[in-house]
Amino acid sequence: MLELDAFERNMQRMAFAVRGAGVRLRPHAKSHKCPEIALRQVAAGAVGICCQKTSEAEAMVDGGIRDVFVSNEVVGAAKLARLARLAQRARVSVCVDDAANAAELERSARAAGVELHVLVEINVGADRCGVEPGAASLALARAVAGAGHLRFAGLHAYHGAAQHLRKVSDRRAAIALATRKARATKALLESNGIPVETVTGAGTGTFLFEAASEVYNEIQPGSYVFMDADYGANDWSGFPDFEQSLFVLATVMSVPTADRAVVDAGLKASSVDSGLPQVVGRRGVEYVAASDEHGVLRIARGGDAPRLGEKVRLVPGHCDPTVNLHDWIVAVRGGKVEALWRVAARGAGY
């Protein structure tokens, strides 16, 4: 369930936060997997959207998005062929961190008769994907720039691990290090005759730092439209006041004792990789255990105990994988359903 007023305020606050900062906003669709939301983000000023998978990008293009960046590596002939065919209908960008993958991208783009925009992903501290800054990045950028059907489009420098560092000071320090690596790599490429038109990265937890860096000129926050319990645990001093807009609406299916109730929303309704859901508006009621189809609530003495059949709102621990569990987003305003939005890229993991 999506509270539309809060959702729209979140979009407005993001647009206001980056206005005049000299950065483009390219929100990440892996948070919502919903073309209706992506279209609203573009209407609010985003230049396009990010995806993580070829099939996710297909769902967005099918839904009307014309500029998608697969901010991830795509490997394998079948997936690369699909990505290249998608570039016949939209502007498609993709990451690379290996010369062999760049060669595969070139073959696929040539076969489809398209040009793919390719960004070299550099490791700026997350120790996940990404070639190391320096000479290795230069060599890979040269390989991309020298390919006939690839266009070197810049650097991808995303520090995902920094997004959920609780202290603002820790997040700022992590992005300062990422920025130094991105700046040095950009300077190295440009001193060797390779223009770097885009340095992209950033997430909901750090985007203000990248936007102020004078290195990044594009940011990729995604969760800001929804928020979740894990992000709610961060210190947000100095950041926009993003509101919780996404909830799982559950029904109390059992009240076996005075101190325990059970809702019909368990592991198949809310992701618990970042912690259990939180119960909204119920004093003394805590969600304490999840199984496939059950969520157990502990009720403190004197707590606001729910009755059998009552609805309970839950804040998911992690919004992105929670949305991926559902077919539809129910958009609500003032307690009334205003729209149903299909989660078109649900399960798009290839």
PDB file of N, CA, C and O in Angstrom, residues 30-33 56 268-269 271 318-327 343-349:
ATOM      1  N   LYS A  30      14.950  -0.243  -9.258  1.00  0.00           N
ATOM      2  CA  LYS A  30      14.950  -1.513  -8.531  1.00  0.00           C
ATOM      3  C   LYS A  30      14.165  -1.393  -7.227  1.00  0.00           C
ATOM      4  O   LYS A  30      13.740  -2.406  -6.665  1.00  0.00           O
ATOM      5  N   SER A  31      13.958  -0.169  -6.759  1.00  0.00           N
ATOM      6  CA  SER A  31      13.185   0.017  -5.531  1.00  0.00           C
ATOM      7  C   SER A  31      11.711  -0.267  -5.752  1.00  0.00           C
ATOM      8  O   SER A  31      11.045  -0.850  -4.891  1.00  0.00           O
ATOM      9  N   HIS A  32      11.186   0.150  -6.907  1.00  0.00           N
ATOM     10  CA  HIS A  32       9.734   0.046  -7.106  1.00  0.00           C
ATOM     11  C   HIS A  32       9.326  -0.902  -8.228  1.00  0.00           C
ATOM     12  O   HIS A  32       8.199  -1.395  -8.231  1.00  0.00           O
ATOM     13  N   LYS A  33      10.191  -1.139  -9.215  1.00  0.00           N
ATOM     14  CA  LYS A  33       9.903  -2.068 -10.321  1.00  0.00           C
ATOM     15  C   LYS A  33       8.585  -1.754 -11.016  1.00  0.00           C
ATOM     16  O   LYS A  33       7.912  -2.646 -11.555  1.00  0.00           O
ATOM     17  N   GLU A  56      14.427  -6.228 -16.230  1.00  0.00           N
ATOM     18  CA  GLU A  56      13.872  -5.069 -15.540  1.00  0.00           C
ATOM     19  C   GLU A  56      13.834  -3.872 -16.487  1.00  0.00           C
ATOM     20  O   GLU A  56      12.842  -3.128 -16.544  1.00  0.00           O
ATOM     21  N   LYS A 268       6.485 -14.167   2.957  1.00  0.00           N
ATOM     22  CA  LYS A 268       6.051 -13.993   1.576  1.00  0.00           C
ATOM     23  C   LYS A 268       5.402 -12.636   1.342  1.00  0.00           C
ATOM     24  O   LYS A 268       4.969 -12.341   0.225  1.00  0.00           O
ATOM     25  N   ALA A 269       5.348 -11.811   2.385  1.00  0.00           N
ATOM     26  CA  ALA A 269       4.748 -10.486   2.258  1.00  0.00           C
ATOM     27  C   ALA A 269       5.729  -9.360   2.512  1.00  0.00           C
ATOM     28  O   ALA A 269       5.521  -8.240   2.036  1.00  0.00           O
ATOM     29  N   SER A 271      10.096  -8.554   3.105  1.00  0.00           N
ATOM     30  CA  SER A 271      11.474  -9.016   3.205  1.00  0.00           C
ATOM     31  C   SER A 271      12.033  -8.730   4.593  1.00  0.00           C
ATOM     32  O   SER A 271      11.794  -7.661   5.159  1.00  0.00           O
ATOM     33  N   HIS A 318      13.039  -3.667   4.486  1.00  0.00           N
ATOM     34  CA  HIS A 318      13.756  -3.284   3.260  1.00  0.00           C
ATOM     35  C   HIS A 318      12.720  -3.181   2.151  1.00  0.00           C
ATOM     36  O   HIS A 318      12.102  -4.179   1.770  1.00  0.00           O
ATOM     37  N   CYS A 319      12.549  -1.978   1.614  1.00  0.00           N
ATOM     38  CA  CYS A 319      11.459  -1.760   0.661  1.00  0.00           C
ATOM     39  C   CYS A 319      11.677  -2.487  -0.662  1.00  0.00           C
ATOM     40  O   CYS A 319      10.721  -3.046  -1.233  1.00  0.00           O
ATOM     41  N   ASP A 320      12.906  -2.499  -1.193  1.00  0.00           N
ATOM     42  CA  ASP A 320      13.132  -3.040  -2.539  1.00  0.00           C
ATOM     43  C   ASP A 320      12.688  -4.498  -2.672  1.00  0.00           C
ATOM     44  O   ASP A 320      11.856  -4.815  -3.533  1.00  0.00           O
ATOM     45  N   PRO A 321      13.216  -5.428  -1.879  1.00  0.00           N
ATOM     46  CA  PRO A 321      12.790  -6.821  -2.033  1.00  0.00           C
ATOM     47  C   PRO A 321      11.368  -7.075  -1.556  1.00  0.00           C
ATOM     48  O   PRO A 321      10.753  -8.069  -1.962  1.00  0.00           O
ATOM     49  N   THR A 322      10.823  -6.196  -0.713  1.00  0.00           N
ATOM     50  CA  THR A 322       9.426  -6.346  -0.318  1.00  0.00           C
ATOM     51  C   THR A 322       8.506  -6.106  -1.510  1.00  0.00           C
ATOM     52  O   THR A 322       7.580  -6.880  -1.775  1.00  0.00           O
ATOM     53  N   VAL A 323       8.763  -5.026  -2.260  1.00  0.00           N
ATOM     54  CA  VAL A 323       7.944  -4.742  -3.434  1.00  0.00           C
ATOM     55  C   VAL A 323       7.999  -5.912  -4.416  1.00  0.00           C
ATOM     56  O   VAL A 323       6.994  -6.261  -5.050  1.00  0.00           O
ATOM     57  N   ASN A 324       9.156  -6.541  -4.528  1.00  0.00           N
ATOM     58  CA  ASN A 324       9.329  -7.649  -5.466  1.00  0.00           C
ATOM     59  C   ASN A 324       8.493  -8.874  -5.099  1.00  0.00           C
ATOM     60  O   ASN A 324       8.375  -9.805  -5.891  1.00  0.00           O
ATOM     61  N   LEU A 325       7.874  -8.880  -3.922  1.00  0.00           N
ATOM     62  CA  LEU A 325       7.020  -9.979  -3.499  1.00  0.00           C
ATOM     63  C   LEU A 325       5.562  -9.799  -3.932  1.00  0.00           C
ATOM     64  O   LEU A 325       4.755 -10.700  -3.732  1.00  0.00           O
ATOM     65  N   HIS A 326       5.241  -8.633  -4.506  1.00  0.00           N
ATOM     66  CA  HIS A 326       3.838  -8.289  -4.752  1.00  0.00           C
ATOM     67  C   HIS A 326       3.587  -7.978  -6.223  1.00  0.00           C
ATOM     68  O   HIS A 326       4.447  -7.448  -6.914  1.00  0.00           O
ATOM     69  N   ASP A 327       2.376  -8.268  -6.677  1.00  0.00           N
ATOM     70  CA  ASP A 327       1.986  -8.005  -8.065  1.00  0.00           C
ATOM     71  C   ASP A 327       1.539  -6.571  -8.287  1.00  0.00           C
ATOM     72  O   ASP A 327       1.671  -6.043  -9.389  1.00  0.00           O
ATOM     73  N   VAL A 343       3.337  -3.984 -10.554  1.00  0.00           N
ATOM     74  CA  VAL A 343       4.780  -4.154 -10.336  1.00  0.00           C
ATOM     75  C   VAL A 343       5.293  -4.972 -11.522  1.00  0.00           C
ATOM     76  O   VAL A 343       5.524  -6.178 -11.447  1.00  0.00           O
ATOM     77  N   ALA A 344       5.461  -4.290 -12.644  1.00  0.00           N
ATOM     78  CA  ALA A 344       5.673  -4.964 -13.923  1.00  0.00           C
ATOM     79  C   ALA A 344       6.994  -5.722 -13.980  1.00  0.00           C
ATOM     80  O   ALA A 344       7.117  -6.706 -14.716  1.00  0.00           O
ATOM     81  N   ALA A 345       7.979  -5.270 -13.222  1.00  0.00           N
ATOM     82  CA  ALA A 345       9.294  -5.920 -13.244  1.00  0.00           C
ATOM     83  C   ALA A 345       9.482  -6.879 -12.081  1.00  0.00           C
ATOM     84  O   ALA A 345      10.613  -7.275 -11.780  1.00  0.00           O
ATOM     85  N   ARG A 346       8.379  -7.260 -11.439  1.00  0.00           N
ATOM     86  CA  ARG A 346       8.496  -8.257 -10.366  1.00  0.00           C
ATOM     87  C   ARG A 346       9.124  -9.535 -10.915  1.00  0.00           C
ATOM     88  O   ARG A 346       8.723 -10.051 -11.962  1.00  0.00           O
ATOM     89  N   GLY A 347      10.109 -10.058 -10.215  1.00  0.00           N
ATOM     90  CA  GLY A 347      10.756 -11.284 -10.624  1.00  0.00           C
ATOM     91  C   GLY A 347      11.719 -11.116 -11.785  1.00  0.00           C
ATOM     92  O   GLY A 347      12.284 -12.102 -12.272  1.00  0.00           O
ATOM     93  N   ALA A 348      11.939  -9.881 -12.239  1.00  0.00           N
ATOM     94  CA  ALA A 348      12.838  -9.627 -13.362  1.00  0.00           C
ATOM     95  C   ALA A 348      14.276  -9.669 -12.855  1.00  0.00           C
ATOM     96  O   ALA A 348      14.892  -8.642 -12.589  1.00  0.00           O
ATOM     97  N   GLY A 349      14.794 -10.882 -12.708  1.00  0.00           N
ATOM     98  CA  GLY A 349      16.112 -11.055 -12.110  1.00  0.00           C
ATOM     99  C   GLY A 349      17.146 -11.596 -13.054  1.00  0.00           C
ATOM    100  O   GLY A 349      18.114 -12.229 -12.618  1.00  0.00           O
TER     101      GLY A 349
END
